[in-house]
CSV table of C-alpha atoms in Angstrom, one decimal:
chain,number,residue,atom,x,y,z
A,1,UNK,CA,-37.5,-18.3,-17.6
A,2,UNK,CA,-40.0,-16.6,-19.7
A,3,UNK,CA,-42.2,-15.9,-16.7
A,4,UNK,CA,-42.9,-17.0,-13.1
A,5,UNK,CA,-45.2,-19.8,-14.1
A,6,UNK,CA,-44.4,-23.5,-14.2
A,7,UNK,CA,-42.8,-23.2,-17.6
A,8,UNK,CA,-39.2,-24.4,-18.0
A,9,UNK,CA,-36.5,-21.9,-17.2
A,10,UNK,CA,-33.7,-21.8,-19.9
A,11,UNK,CA,-30.1,-22.1,-18.9
A,12,UNK,CA,-28.2,-18.9,-19.0
A,13,UNK,CA,-24.5,-18.7,-18.7
A,14,UNK,CA,-23.0,-15.2,-18.6
A,15,UNK,CA,-20.0,-13.3,-17.2
A,16,UNK,CA,-22.0,-11.5,-14.6
A,17,UNK,CA,-20.6,-8.0,-14.2
A,18,UNK,CA,-22.3,-5.2,-12.4
A,19,UNK,CA,-24.0,-2.5,-14.4
A,20,UNK,CA,-23.8,-4.5,-17.7
A,21,UNK,CA,-26.4,-4.0,-20.3
A,22,UNK,CA,-27.4,-6.1,-23.3
A,23,UNK,CA,-27.6,-4.3,-26.6
A,24,UNK,CA,-29.8,-5.5,-29.5
A,25,UNK,CA,-27.4,-3.7,-31.9
A,26,UNK,CA,-24.7,-6.2,-31.1
A,27,UNK,CA,-27.0,-9.1,-32.1
A,28,UNK,CA,-27.9,-7.3,-35.3
A,29,UNK,CA,-24.2,-6.8,-36.2
A,30,UNK,CA,-23.6,-10.5,-35.9
A,31,UNK,CA,-26.4,-11.2,-38.4
A,32,UNK,CA,-25.0,-8.7,-40.8
A,33,UNK,CA,-21.5,-10.1,-40.7
A,34,UNK,CA,-22.8,-13.6,-41.5
A,35,UNK,CA,-20.4,-15.1,-39.0
A,36,UNK,CA,-23.1,-17.3,-37.4
A,37,UNK,CA,-26.0,-19.3,-38.7
A,38,UNK,CA,-29.3,-17.6,-38.6
A,39,UNK,CA,-30.7,-20.2,-36.2
A,40,UNK,CA,-27.9,-19.7,-33.7
A,41,UNK,CA,-28.4,-15.9,-33.8
A,42,UNK,CA,-32.1,-16.3,-33.3
A,43,UNK,CA,-31.6,-18.6,-30.3
A,44,UNK,CA,-29.0,-16.2,-28.7
A,45,UNK,CA,-31.3,-13.2,-29.3
A,46,UNK,CA,-34.2,-15.1,-27.7
A,47,UNK,CA,-32.2,-16.0,-24.6
A,48,UNK,CA,-30.8,-12.4,-24.3
A,49,UNK,CA,-34.3,-11.0,-24.6
A,50,UNK,CA,-35.7,-13.4,-22.0
A,51,UNK,CA,-32.9,-12.5,-19.5
A,52,UNK,CA,-33.3,-8.8,-20.2
A,53,UNK,CA,-37.0,-8.9,-19.5
A,54,UNK,CA,-36.6,-11.0,-16.4
A,55,UNK,CA,-34.0,-8.7,-14.9
A,56,UNK,CA,-36.2,-5.6,-15.8
A,57,UNK,CA,-39.4,-7.0,-14.2
A,58,UNK,CA,-39.9,-8.2,-10.6
A,59,UNK,CA,-40.0,-11.9,-11.6
A,60,UNK,CA,-40.1,-14.1,-8.5
A,61,UNK,CA,-37.9,-17.1,-8.2
A,62,UNK,CA,-36.5,-19.5,-5.6
A,63,UNK,CA,-32.8,-20.6,-5.5
A,64,UNK,CA,-33.0,-24.4,-5.0
A,65,UNK,CA,-29.3,-25.1,-4.8
A,66,UNK,CA,-25.9,-23.4,-5.1
A,67,UNK,CA,-23.2,-25.8,-6.4
A,68,UNK,CA,-19.5,-25.1,-6.3
A,69,UNK,CA,-17.3,-27.1,-8.7
A,70,UNK,CA,-13.6,-27.1,-9.5
A,71,UNK,CA,-12.1,-26.9,-5.9
A,72,UNK,CA,-9.3,-29.5,-5.6
A,73,UNK,CA,-7.1,-28.0,-2.9
A,74,UNK,CA,-9.2,-25.0,-1.9
A,75,UNK,CA,-11.5,-25.7,1.1
A,76,UNK,CA,-15.2,-25.3,0.4
A,77,UNK,CA,-15.7,-23.1,3.5
A,78,UNK,CA,-13.4,-20.4,2.0
A,79,UNK,CA,-15.3,-20.3,-1.3
A,80,UNK,CA,-18.7,-20.3,0.5
A,81,UNK,CA,-17.6,-17.4,2.7
A,82,UNK,CA,-16.6,-15.4,-0.4
A,83,UNK,CA,-19.9,-16.2,-2.2
A,84,UNK,CA,-21.9,-15.1,0.8
A,85,UNK,CA,-25.6,-15.7,1.6
A,86,UNK,CA,-27.1,-13.2,-0.8
A,87,UNK,CA,-27.1,-15.7,-3.8
A,88,UNK,CA,-29.2,-18.3,-2.0
A,89,UNK,CA,-31.5,-15.7,-0.5
A,90,UNK,CA,-32.3,-13.9,-3.8
A,91,UNK,CA,-36.1,-13.7,-4.4
A,92,UNK,CA,-36.1,-12.2,-7.8
A,93,UNK,CA,-34.1,-12.7,-11.0
A,94,UNK,CA,-32.7,-9.1,-10.7
A,95,UNK,CA,-31.5,-9.7,-7.1
A,96,UNK,CA,-30.0,-13.0,-8.2
A,97,UNK,CA,-28.0,-11.5,-11.1
A,98,UNK,CA,-26.7,-8.7,-8.9
A,99,UNK,CA,-25.8,-11.1,-6.0
A,100,UNK,CA,-24.0,-13.5,-8.5
A,101,UNK,CA,-22.0,-10.6,-10.0
A,102,UNK,CA,-20.9,-9.5,-6.6
A,103,UNK,CA,-20.0,-13.0,-5.6
A,104,UNK,CA,-17.9,-13.4,-8.8
A,105,UNK,CA,-16.0,-10.3,-8.0
A,106,UNK,CA,-15.2,-11.5,-4.4
A,107,UNK,CA,-14.0,-14.8,-5.7
A,108,UNK,CA,-11.7,-13.2,-8.2
A,109,UNK,CA,-10.3,-10.9,-5.5
A,110,UNK,CA,-9.2,-14.0,-3.5
A,111,UNK,CA,-6.4,-14.4,-6.1
A,112,UNK,CA,-6.7,-18.2,-5.8
A,113,UNK,CA,-8.5,-18.8,-9.1
A,114,UNK,CA,-7.6,-18.2,-12.7
A,115,UNK,CA,-11.2,-18.1,-13.9
A,116,UNK,CA,-14.6,-17.8,-12.2
A,117,UNK,CA,-17.9,-18.7,-14.0
A,118,UNK,CA,-21.4,-18.5,-12.6
A,119,UNK,CA,-24.3,-20.3,-14.4
A,120,UNK,CA,-28.0,-19.9,-13.7
A,121,UNK,CA,-29.9,-23.1,-14.7
A,122,UNK,CA,-33.3,-24.5,-14.3
A,123,UNK,CA,-33.9,-26.8,-11.3
A,124,UNK,CA,-34.2,-30.6,-11.9
A,125,UNK,CA,-37.6,-31.9,-13.0
A,126,UNK,CA,-40.1,-32.4,-10.2
A,127,UNK,CA,-39.1,-29.3,-8.2
A,128,UNK,CA,-42.2,-27.2,-7.7
A,129,UNK,CA,-42.3,-23.5,-8.3
A,130,UNK,CA,-40.0,-21.3,-10.3
A,131,UNK,CA,-36.8,-22.8,-8.9
A,132,UNK,CA,-33.3,-22.3,-10.2
A,133,UNK,CA,-29.9,-23.8,-9.6
A,134,UNK,CA,-26.7,-21.7,-9.4
A,135,UNK,CA,-23.6,-23.4,-10.6
A,136,UNK,CA,-20.2,-21.8,-9.6
A,137,UNK,CA,-17.3,-23.1,-11.6
A,138,UNK,CA,-13.7,-22.1,-10.6
A,139,UNK,CA,-10.3,-23.0,-12.0
A,140,UNK,CA,-7.6,-22.9,-9.4
A,141,UNK,CA,-4.4,-21.0,-10.2
A,142,UNK,CA,-1.6,-23.3,-11.2
A,143,UNK,CA,1.4,-21.3,-9.8
A,144,UNK,CA,1.2,-21.0,-6.0
A,145,UNK,CA,4.7,-19.6,-5.5
A,146,UNK,CA,6.3,-16.4,-6.7
A,147,UNK,CA,9.5,-14.6,-5.8
A,148,UNK,CA,12.0,-12.0,-6.8
A,149,UNK,CA,15.6,-11.2,-5.9
A,150,UNK,CA,17.7,-8.2,-6.7
A,151,UNK,CA,21.1,-6.5,-6.0
A,152,UNK,CA,20.8,-2.8,-5.9
A,153,UNK,CA,23.5,-0.1,-5.8
A,154,UNK,CA,23.0,3.2,-4.1
A,155,UNK,CA,25.4,5.7,-5.5
A,156,UNK,CA,24.5,8.4,-3.0
A,157,UNK,CA,25.6,6.4,0.1
A,158,UNK,CA,28.1,4.3,-1.9
A,159,UNK,CA,26.6,1.1,-0.7
A,160,UNK,CA,25.0,-2.1,-2.0
A,161,UNK,CA,21.9,-3.9,-0.9
A,162,UNK,CA,20.4,-7.3,-1.4
A,163,UNK,CA,16.6,-7.6,-1.5
A,164,UNK,CA,14.3,-10.5,-2.0
A,165,UNK,CA,10.8,-11.8,-1.4
A,166,UNK,CA,8.8,-15.0,-1.7
A,167,UNK,CA,5.0,-15.4,-1.7
A,168,UNK,CA,3.0,-18.6,-1.3
A,169,UNK,CA,-0.7,-18.6,-2.2
A,170,UNK,CA,-3.4,-21.0,-1.0
A,171,UNK,CA,-0.9,-23.2,0.8
A,172,UNK,CA,-3.5,-24.8,3.2
A,173,UNK,CA,-6.5,-24.3,1.0
A,174,UNK,CA,-8.0,-21.2,2.7
A,175,UNK,CA,-7.0,-18.8,-0.1
A,176,UNK,CA,-4.5,-17.4,2.4
A,177,UNK,CA,-1.3,-15.6,1.3
A,178,UNK,CA,2.0,-16.3,3.0
A,179,UNK,CA,4.9,-14.0,2.3
A,180,UNK,CA,8.4,-13.3,3.5
A,181,UNK,CA,10.8,-10.6,2.5
A,182,UNK,CA,14.3,-9.5,3.4
A,183,UNK,CA,16.7,-6.7,2.7
A,184,UNK,CA,20.4,-6.5,3.6
A,185,UNK,CA,22.3,-3.3,3.2
A,186,UNK,CA,26.0,-4.2,3.7
A,187,UNK,CA,27.3,-3.0,7.0
A,188,UNK,CA,24.2,-0.9,7.8
A,189,UNK,CA,20.7,-2.5,7.8
A,190,UNK,CA,19.1,-5.9,7.9
A,191,UNK,CA,15.4,-6.3,7.7
A,192,UNK,CA,13.4,-9.5,7.7
A,193,UNK,CA,9.6,-9.9,7.9
A,194,UNK,CA,7.0,-12.7,7.4
A,195,UNK,CA,3.3,-12.6,7.5
A,196,UNK,CA,0.0,-14.2,6.5
A,197,UNK,CA,-3.3,-12.8,5.3
A,198,UNK,CA,-6.4,-14.9,5.3
A,199,UNK,CA,-9.8,-13.9,3.9
A,200,UNK,CA,-13.0,-13.9,5.8
A,201,UNK,CA,-14.1,-17.5,6.5
A,202,UNK,CA,-17.2,-18.8,8.2
A,203,UNK,CA,-18.0,-16.9,11.4
A,204,UNK,CA,-14.9,-14.8,11.2
A,205,UNK,CA,-16.3,-11.3,10.5
A,206,UNK,CA,-13.2,-9.8,8.9
A,207,UNK,CA,-10.1,-11.0,7.1
A,208,UNK,CA,-7.2,-11.9,9.4
A,209,UNK,CA,-3.7,-10.5,9.1
A,210,UNK,CA,-0.6,-11.2,11.2
A,211,UNK,CA,3.0,-10.2,10.6
A,212,UNK,CA,6.3,-10.5,12.5
A,213,UNK,CA,9.4,-8.4,11.6
A,214,UNK,CA,13.0,-8.0,12.7
A,215,UNK,CA,15.1,-5.0,11.9
A,216,UNK,CA,18.7,-4.2,12.7
A,217,UNK,CA,19.6,-0.7,11.7
A,218,UNK,CA,22.8,1.3,11.9
A,219,UNK,CA,21.7,4.9,11.8
A,220,UNK,CA,24.0,6.9,9.4
A,221,UNK,CA,26.5,9.1,11.3
A,222,UNK,CA,24.4,9.0,14.5
A,223,UNK,CA,26.5,6.4,16.5
A,224,UNK,CA,23.3,4.4,17.1
A,225,UNK,CA,22.3,0.9,16.5
A,226,UNK,CA,18.6,-0.1,16.6
A,227,UNK,CA,17.3,-3.7,17.0
A,228,UNK,CA,13.6,-4.1,16.5
A,229,UNK,CA,11.2,-7.0,16.8
A,230,UNK,CA,7.6,-6.4,16.2
A,231,UNK,CA,4.3,-8.2,15.8
A,232,UNK,CA,1.2,-6.8,14.0
A,233,UNK,CA,-2.2,-8.4,14.1
A,234,UNK,CA,-5.1,-7.1,12.0
A,235,UNK,CA,-8.3,-6.4,13.8
A,236,UNK,CA,-10.4,-5.1,10.9
A,237,UNK,CA,-9.7,-5.1,7.2
A,238,UNK,CA,-11.9,-3.9,4.3
A,239,UNK,CA,-11.2,-2.4,0.9
A,240,UNK,CA,-10.6,1.1,2.4
A,241,UNK,CA,-10.2,0.6,6.1
A,242,UNK,CA,-7.7,-1.2,8.2
A,243,UNK,CA,-7.2,-1.5,12.0
A,244,UNK,CA,-4.2,-3.3,13.4
A,245,UNK,CA,-2.6,-3.8,16.8
A,246,UNK,CA,1.2,-3.5,17.0
A,247,UNK,CA,3.6,-4.6,19.7
A,248,UNK,CA,7.2,-3.6,19.2
A,249,UNK,CA,10.3,-4.3,21.3
A,250,UNK,CA,13.3,-2.1,20.6
A,251,UNK,CA,16.8,-2.0,21.8
A,252,UNK,CA,18.8,1.2,21.1
A,253,UNK,CA,22.5,1.0,21.7
A,254,UNK,CA,25.5,3.3,21.3
A,255,UNK,CA,28.6,1.1,20.6
A,256,UNK,CA,30.9,4.1,20.2
A,257,UNK,CA,29.6,5.8,23.4
A,258,UNK,CA,29.6,9.1,21.6
A,259,UNK,CA,25.9,9.9,21.3
A,260,UNK,CA,24.5,13.2,22.6
A,261,UNK,CA,23.0,13.6,26.0
A,262,UNK,CA,19.4,13.5,24.7
A,263,UNK,CA,20.0,10.3,22.8
A,264,UNK,CA,21.7,8.6,25.8
A,265,UNK,CA,18.6,9.1,27.9
A,266,UNK,CA,16.7,6.8,25.5
A,267,UNK,CA,19.3,4.0,25.2
A,268,UNK,CA,18.3,0.5,26.3
A,269,UNK,CA,15.1,-1.5,25.9
A,270,UNK,CA,11.6,-0.2,25.3
A,271,UNK,CA,8.3,-1.8,24.6
A,272,UNK,CA,5.8,0.1,22.4
A,273,UNK,CA,2.2,-1.0,22.2
A,274,UNK,CA,-0.1,0.8,19.7
A,275,UNK,CA,-3.3,0.7,17.7
A,276,UNK,CA,-3.2,2.0,14.2
A,277,UNK,CA,-6.1,2.9,11.9
A,278,UNK,CA,-5.6,3.5,8.2
A,279,UNK,CA,-8.0,4.7,5.6
A,280,UNK,CA,-6.8,4.4,2.0
A,281,UNK,CA,-8.3,5.1,-1.4
A,282,UNK,CA,-6.4,4.9,-4.7
A,283,UNK,CA,-8.2,5.8,-7.9
A,284,UNK,CA,-5.0,6.3,-10.0
A,285,UNK,CA,-4.8,4.3,-13.3
A,286,UNK,CA,-1.3,3.1,-12.4
A,287,UNK,CA,1.0,3.1,-9.4
A,288,UNK,CA,4.2,3.0,-11.5
A,289,UNK,CA,3.3,5.8,-14.0
A,290,UNK,CA,0.1,7.5,-13.0
A,291,UNK,CA,-1.6,9.6,-15.7
A,292,UNK,CA,-4.9,10.3,-14.2
A,293,UNK,CA,-6.8,9.9,-10.9
A,294,UNK,CA,-6.2,10.6,-7.3
A,295,UNK,CA,-5.1,8.8,-4.1
A,296,UNK,CA,-5.5,9.6,-0.4
A,297,UNK,CA,-4.3,7.9,2.7
A,298,UNK,CA,-4.8,8.8,6.4
A,299,UNK,CA,-3.3,6.9,9.3
A,300,UNK,CA,-3.9,7.4,13.0
A,301,UNK,CA,-1.8,5.7,15.6
A,302,UNK,CA,-2.2,5.8,19.4
A,303,UNK,CA,1.1,4.7,21.1
A,304,UNK,CA,2.3,4.1,24.6
A,305,UNK,CA,-0.4,1.6,25.6
A,306,UNK,CA,1.9,-1.0,27.1
A,307,UNK,CA,1.8,-1.3,30.9
A,308,UNK,CA,4.9,0.1,32.5
A,309,UNK,CA,6.0,1.9,29.3
A,310,UNK,CA,8.5,4.6,29.9
A,311,UNK,CA,6.8,6.7,27.2
A,312,UNK,CA,3.5,8.5,27.8
A,313,UNK,CA,0.6,7.9,25.3
A,314,UNK,CA,0.9,9.9,22.1
A,315,UNK,CA,-1.0,10.3,18.8
A,316,UNK,CA,0.7,10.0,15.5
A,317,UNK,CA,-1.4,11.4,12.6
A,318,UNK,CA,-0.3,11.3,8.9
A,319,UNK,CA,-2.0,12.4,5.7
A,320,UNK,CA,-0.9,11.8,2.1
A,321,UNK,CA,-2.7,13.1,-1.0
A,322,UNK,CA,-1.7,12.5,-4.6
A,323,UNK,CA,-3.3,13.8,-7.9
A,324,UNK,CA,-2.4,12.9,-11.5
A,325,UNK,CA,-3.5,14.9,-14.5
A,326,UNK,CA,-3.0,14.0,-18.1
A,327,UNK,CA,-1.5,16.7,-20.3
A,328,UNK,CA,-2.3,15.3,-23.8
A,329,UNK,CA,1.2,16.0,-25.2
A,330,UNK,CA,4.0,13.3,-25.5
A,331,UNK,CA,1.8,11.1,-23.2
A,332,UNK,CA,2.7,13.6,-20.5
A,333,UNK,CA,1.2,13.7,-17.0
A,334,UNK,CA,1.5,16.0,-14.0
A,335,UNK,CA,1.7,14.3,-10.6
A,336,UNK,CA,1.5,16.4,-7.5
A,337,UNK,CA,1.3,15.5,-3.9
A,338,UNK,CA,1.5,16.7,-0.3
A,339,UNK,CA,2.0,14.8,2.9
A,340,UNK,CA,2.0,15.9,6.5
A,341,UNK,CA,2.4,14.3,9.9
A,342,UNK,CA,2.4,15.3,13.5
A,343,UNK,CA,3.1,13.5,16.8
A,344,UNK,CA,1.3,14.9,19.8
A,345,UNK,CA,1.3,13.7,23.4
A,346,UNK,CA,-2.0,12.7,24.9
A,347,UNK,CA,-0.8,13.1,28.5
A,348,UNK,CA,0.5,16.2,30.2
A,349,UNK,CA,3.3,16.3,32.8
A,350,UNK,CA,5.4,13.5,31.5
A,351,UNK,CA,9.1,13.8,32.0
A,352,UNK,CA,11.6,13.8,29.2
A,353,UNK,CA,11.0,14.3,25.5
A,354,UNK,CA,7.6,14.9,24.0
A,355,UNK,CA,7.9,11.8,21.9
A,356,UNK,CA,10.3,8.8,21.7
A,357,UNK,CA,13.3,9.2,19.4
A,358,UNK,CA,12.6,6.1,17.3
A,359,UNK,CA,9.0,7.2,16.6
A,360,UNK,CA,9.8,10.7,15.2
A,361,UNK,CA,9.7,11.7,11.6
A,362,UNK,CA,12.9,11.6,9.6
A,363,UNK,CA,13.1,13.1,6.0
A,364,UNK,CA,15.5,12.1,3.3
A,365,UNK,CA,16.3,9.1,1.1
A,366,UNK,CA,15.8,8.3,-2.5
A,367,UNK,CA,12.4,6.7,-2.7
A,368,UNK,CA,10.4,7.6,-5.8
A,369,UNK,CA,8.0,10.5,-5.3
A,370,UNK,CA,5.0,9.2,-7.2
A,371,UNK,CA,4.7,5.5,-6.2
A,372,UNK,CA,3.6,4.3,-2.8
A,373,UNK,CA,1.5,6.2,-0.3
A,374,UNK,CA,3.1,6.4,3.1
A,375,UNK,CA,3.2,9.8,4.7
A,376,UNK,CA,6.1,12.3,4.8
A,377,UNK,CA,9.4,10.6,4.4
A,378,UNK,CA,11.1,10.8,1.0
A,379,UNK,CA,13.0,14.0,-0.1
A,380,UNK,CA,15.2,13.5,-3.2
A,381,UNK,CA,18.7,15.0,-3.1
A,382,UNK,CA,19.0,14.4,0.7
A,383,UNK,CA,20.6,11.4,2.4
A,384,UNK,CA,18.5,9.1,4.6
A,385,UNK,CA,17.7,11.0,7.7
A,386,UNK,CA,19.7,13.8,6.0
A,387,UNK,CA,17.2,16.6,6.8
A,388,UNK,CA,17.6,17.6,10.5
A,389,UNK,CA,15.1,19.7,12.5
A,390,UNK,CA,17.4,19.8,15.6
A,391,UNK,CA,20.8,18.5,16.3
A,392,UNK,CA,23.1,17.9,19.3
A,393,UNK,CA,26.8,17.5,19.2
A,394,UNK,CA,28.1,14.0,19.9
A,395,UNK,CA,30.3,13.5,23.0
A,396,UNK,CA,34.0,13.0,22.7
A,397,UNK,CA,35.3,9.5,22.0
A,398,UNK,CA,36.7,8.3,25.4
A,399,UNK,CA,39.5,6.4,23.6
A,400,UNK,CA,40.6,9.6,21.9
A,401,UNK,CA,43.3,11.5,23.8
A,402,UNK,CA,42.9,15.2,24.3
A,403,UNK,CA,41.1,17.6,26.5
A,404,UNK,CA,37.6,16.3,25.7
A,405,UNK,CA,36.9,18.7,22.8
A,406,UNK,CA,36.8,18.2,19.1
A,407,UNK,CA,37.5,20.8,16.4
A,408,UNK,CA,34.6,19.6,14.3
A,409,UNK,CA,32.2,17.5,16.4
A,410,UNK,CA,29.7,15.3,14.5
A,411,UNK,CA,26.0,15.9,15.1
A,412,UNK,CA,23.2,13.6,16.2
A,413,UNK,CA,19.9,14.2,14.3
A,414,UNK,CA,17.0,14.1,16.7
A,415,UNK,CA,14.1,13.9,14.1
A,416,UNK,CA,11.0,15.9,14.5
A,417,UNK,CA,7.4,15.7,15.7
A,418,UNK,CA,6.0,17.8,12.7
A,419,UNK,CA,6.8,16.9,9.1
A,420,UNK,CA,5.6,18.2,5.8
A,421,UNK,CA,6.6,17.3,2.2
A,422,UNK,CA,5.3,18.3,-1.2
A,423,UNK,CA,6.3,17.5,-4.8
A,424,UNK,CA,5.4,18.1,-8.4
A,425,UNK,CA,6.5,15.6,-11.1
A,426,UNK,CA,6.1,16.0,-14.9
A,427,UNK,CA,6.5,12.8,-16.8
A,428,UNK,CA,6.8,12.6,-20.6
A,429,UNK,CA,7.7,10.1,-23.4
A,430,UNK,CA,11.2,10.2,-24.9
A,431,UNK,CA,11.5,10.8,-28.6
A,432,UNK,CA,13.0,7.3,-29.4
A,433,UNK,CA,10.4,4.7,-30.3
A,434,UNK,CA,12.2,1.6,-28.8
A,435,UNK,CA,12.3,3.4,-25.5
A,436,UNK,CA,8.6,4.3,-25.7
A,437,UNK,CA,7.7,0.7,-26.5
A,438,UNK,CA,9.5,-0.5,-23.3
A,439,UNK,CA,7.8,2.2,-21.2
A,440,UNK,CA,11.0,4.1,-20.5
A,441,UNK,CA,10.2,7.7,-20.1
A,442,UNK,CA,11.6,11.0,-18.7
A,443,UNK,CA,10.5,13.2,-15.9
A,444,UNK,CA,11.3,16.5,-14.2
A,445,UNK,CA,10.5,17.2,-10.6
A,446,UNK,CA,10.7,19.6,-7.7
A,447,UNK,CA,10.2,18.7,-4.1
A,448,UNK,CA,10.3,20.4,-0.7
A,449,UNK,CA,10.0,19.5,2.9
A,450,UNK,CA,10.7,20.4,6.5
A,451,UNK,CA,10.8,19.0,10.0
A,452,UNK,CA,9.9,20.7,13.3
A,453,UNK,CA,10.3,19.9,16.9
A,454,UNK,CA,7.6,20.2,19.6
A,455,UNK,CA,9.4,21.4,22.8
A,456,UNK,CA,6.1,21.7,24.6
A,457,UNK,CA,3.0,19.6,24.8
A,458,UNK,CA,0.9,22.4,23.4
A,459,UNK,CA,0.7,22.3,19.6
A,460,UNK,CA,-0.6,25.8,19.4
A,461,UNK,CA,2.8,27.2,20.5
A,462,UNK,CA,4.5,25.6,17.5
A,463,UNK,CA,6.5,28.3,15.6
A,464,UNK,CA,4.7,28.2,12.2
A,465,UNK,CA,6.4,31.2,10.7
A,466,UNK,CA,9.9,29.9,11.3
A,467,UNK,CA,8.8,26.5,10.1
A,468,UNK,CA,7.7,27.9,6.7
A,469,UNK,CA,10.8,29.9,6.3
A,470,UNK,CA,13.2,27.0,6.7
A,471,UNK,CA,11.7,24.6,4.0
A,472,UNK,CA,14.4,22.7,2.1
A,473,UNK,CA,14.0,22.0,-1.6
A,474,UNK,CA,15.4,20.2,-4.5
A,475,UNK,CA,14.8,20.1,-8.3
A,476,UNK,CA,16.0,17.7,-11.0
A,477,UNK,CA,15.3,15.5,-14.0
A,478,UNK,CA,15.9,11.9,-14.9
A,479,UNK,CA,15.0,8.7,-16.8
A,480,UNK,CA,12.5,6.2,-15.4
A,481,UNK,CA,12.6,2.5,-16.3
A,482,UNK,CA,9.4,0.8,-15.1
A,483,UNK,CA,9.4,-3.0,-14.6
A,484,UNK,CA,6.9,-5.5,-13.5
A,485,UNK,CA,8.2,-5.5,-9.9
A,486,UNK,CA,9.6,-2.0,-9.3
A,487,UNK,CA,10.4,1.4,-10.8
A,488,UNK,CA,14.0,2.4,-11.5
A,489,UNK,CA,15.0,6.0,-11.6
A,490,UNK,CA,18.3,7.7,-12.5
A,491,UNK,CA,18.0,11.3,-11.5
A,492,UNK,CA,20.2,14.4,-11.5
A,493,UNK,CA,19.3,16.3,-8.3
A,494,UNK,CA,20.1,19.9,-7.7
A,495,UNK,CA,19.8,21.2,-4.1
A,496,UNK,CA,17.9,24.5,-4.2
A,497,UNK,CA,18.0,25.1,-0.4
A,498,UNK,CA,19.5,23.4,2.6
A,499,UNK,CA,20.8,24.3,6.0
A,500,UNK,CA,24.3,23.9,7.3
A,501,UNK,CA,23.7,20.7,9.2
A,502,UNK,CA,21.6,19.0,6.5
A,503,UNK,CA,22.9,16.0,4.4
A,504,UNK,CA,22.0,17.2,0.9
A,505,UNK,CA,24.2,16.9,-2.2
A,506,UNK,CA,23.8,17.9,-5.8
A,507,UNK,CA,24.6,15.0,-8.2
A,508,UNK,CA,23.4,11.8,-9.7
A,509,UNK,CA,21.0,9.6,-7.7
A,510,UNK,CA,19.9,6.1,-8.6
A,511,UNK,CA,16.9,4.5,-6.7
A,512,UNK,CA,14.5,1.6,-6.8
A,513,UNK,CA,10.9,1.8,-5.6
A,514,UNK,CA,8.3,-0.9,-5.5
A,515,UNK,CA,4.8,-0.1,-6.7
């Protein structure tokens, strides 16, 4: 490929990465070391110089053929869709190198191949013009199945949970991913879900995603049982953007017949149809122990679209921002984040509550602060749904004799339409070398959050001053054990501020969070 004339084009095999440069110094170093014969070094230098000159100049070429090799069970249509049309349409060497690099990245992102190699070679003899052949060699991944299973103890709620998942890759040859997961918390919650994600193939303009889930939840100290079955179908999926349609059937029951009046109004069956848009960018160097970078996520959901729904349409908006800064001492890093969410009705004059009970925000639980993005939810030191914006007394048990009153009635938490959480986490290496080699490190943290209710449809009438004055907070320290599948934390949590009806407690807390 010395020029665009009829001269032969040398074969060039290279790992085509974007923005890669060839440096003459590297070639000189090889000569000095004497590791290769002089003839081989000269030939390599000649090929590198030819390729460098061809990519720098507008040398015209024509792609005669694109050949894909190495696909045994993977369907050719899936690979061709990932390669795209830019490789075969390239008119110059520079465009071809860039298109091949982008195609290689897309093939690696499919997750179905262990290695991907792209070779640019001269066309067979007799082909007129400056024609080239593009050879794409892939090696399919050997292991198509992966899974994990664990038994976790929650010291805060004195319960035990069983969690497991299985993932199948490229089962039918379309580079698709099938996964199923389940979690069972004894006497409280059961969650099962299964889904499939398929990359863009042929005329399909976007990757396809579908998921079905079933949840049976016993709300802690709320006398409620929730049964949920949902279907989610992806409409658009890119690296940063995702649009999905969700259809959820719920059944809310009160076996004890002791729930508050507001809760009783929402018992029974409901159908929620919604469209959800999510924008996500994560530039952190790690999701288990971030040391630098930032992450941001915004989700917008329009609910109440099902015909005949007893809930009016509403908008649920959430933001989540994380920042990680290295400190340069003891491999330390400061992670800080803030998350906020609001549920606002889109219709006026609807009867009943501003938002459905099961869609409101609930704060509490022991999920790690620095791992997964997901909006306001976790608040260390507080039980699940332990932070309550508003409460109502449960009614008297009809099987209990008496005059219908209770000296200490239990409360139903009603959740909130406005939620804000914030945290700061300082991670650092422990002084013992064996622990550092395993990645075990310490951290100290402080977190705060609050819930608010919208009693009217006008968000401008929300009591901001009172909301800021009633923030709950917690501080603590602990040890973090990162693993390949999840992050384990053993923390001592000290409640700095809570209200009388909150479920916060100072003490040891053990939690597991996936990356």
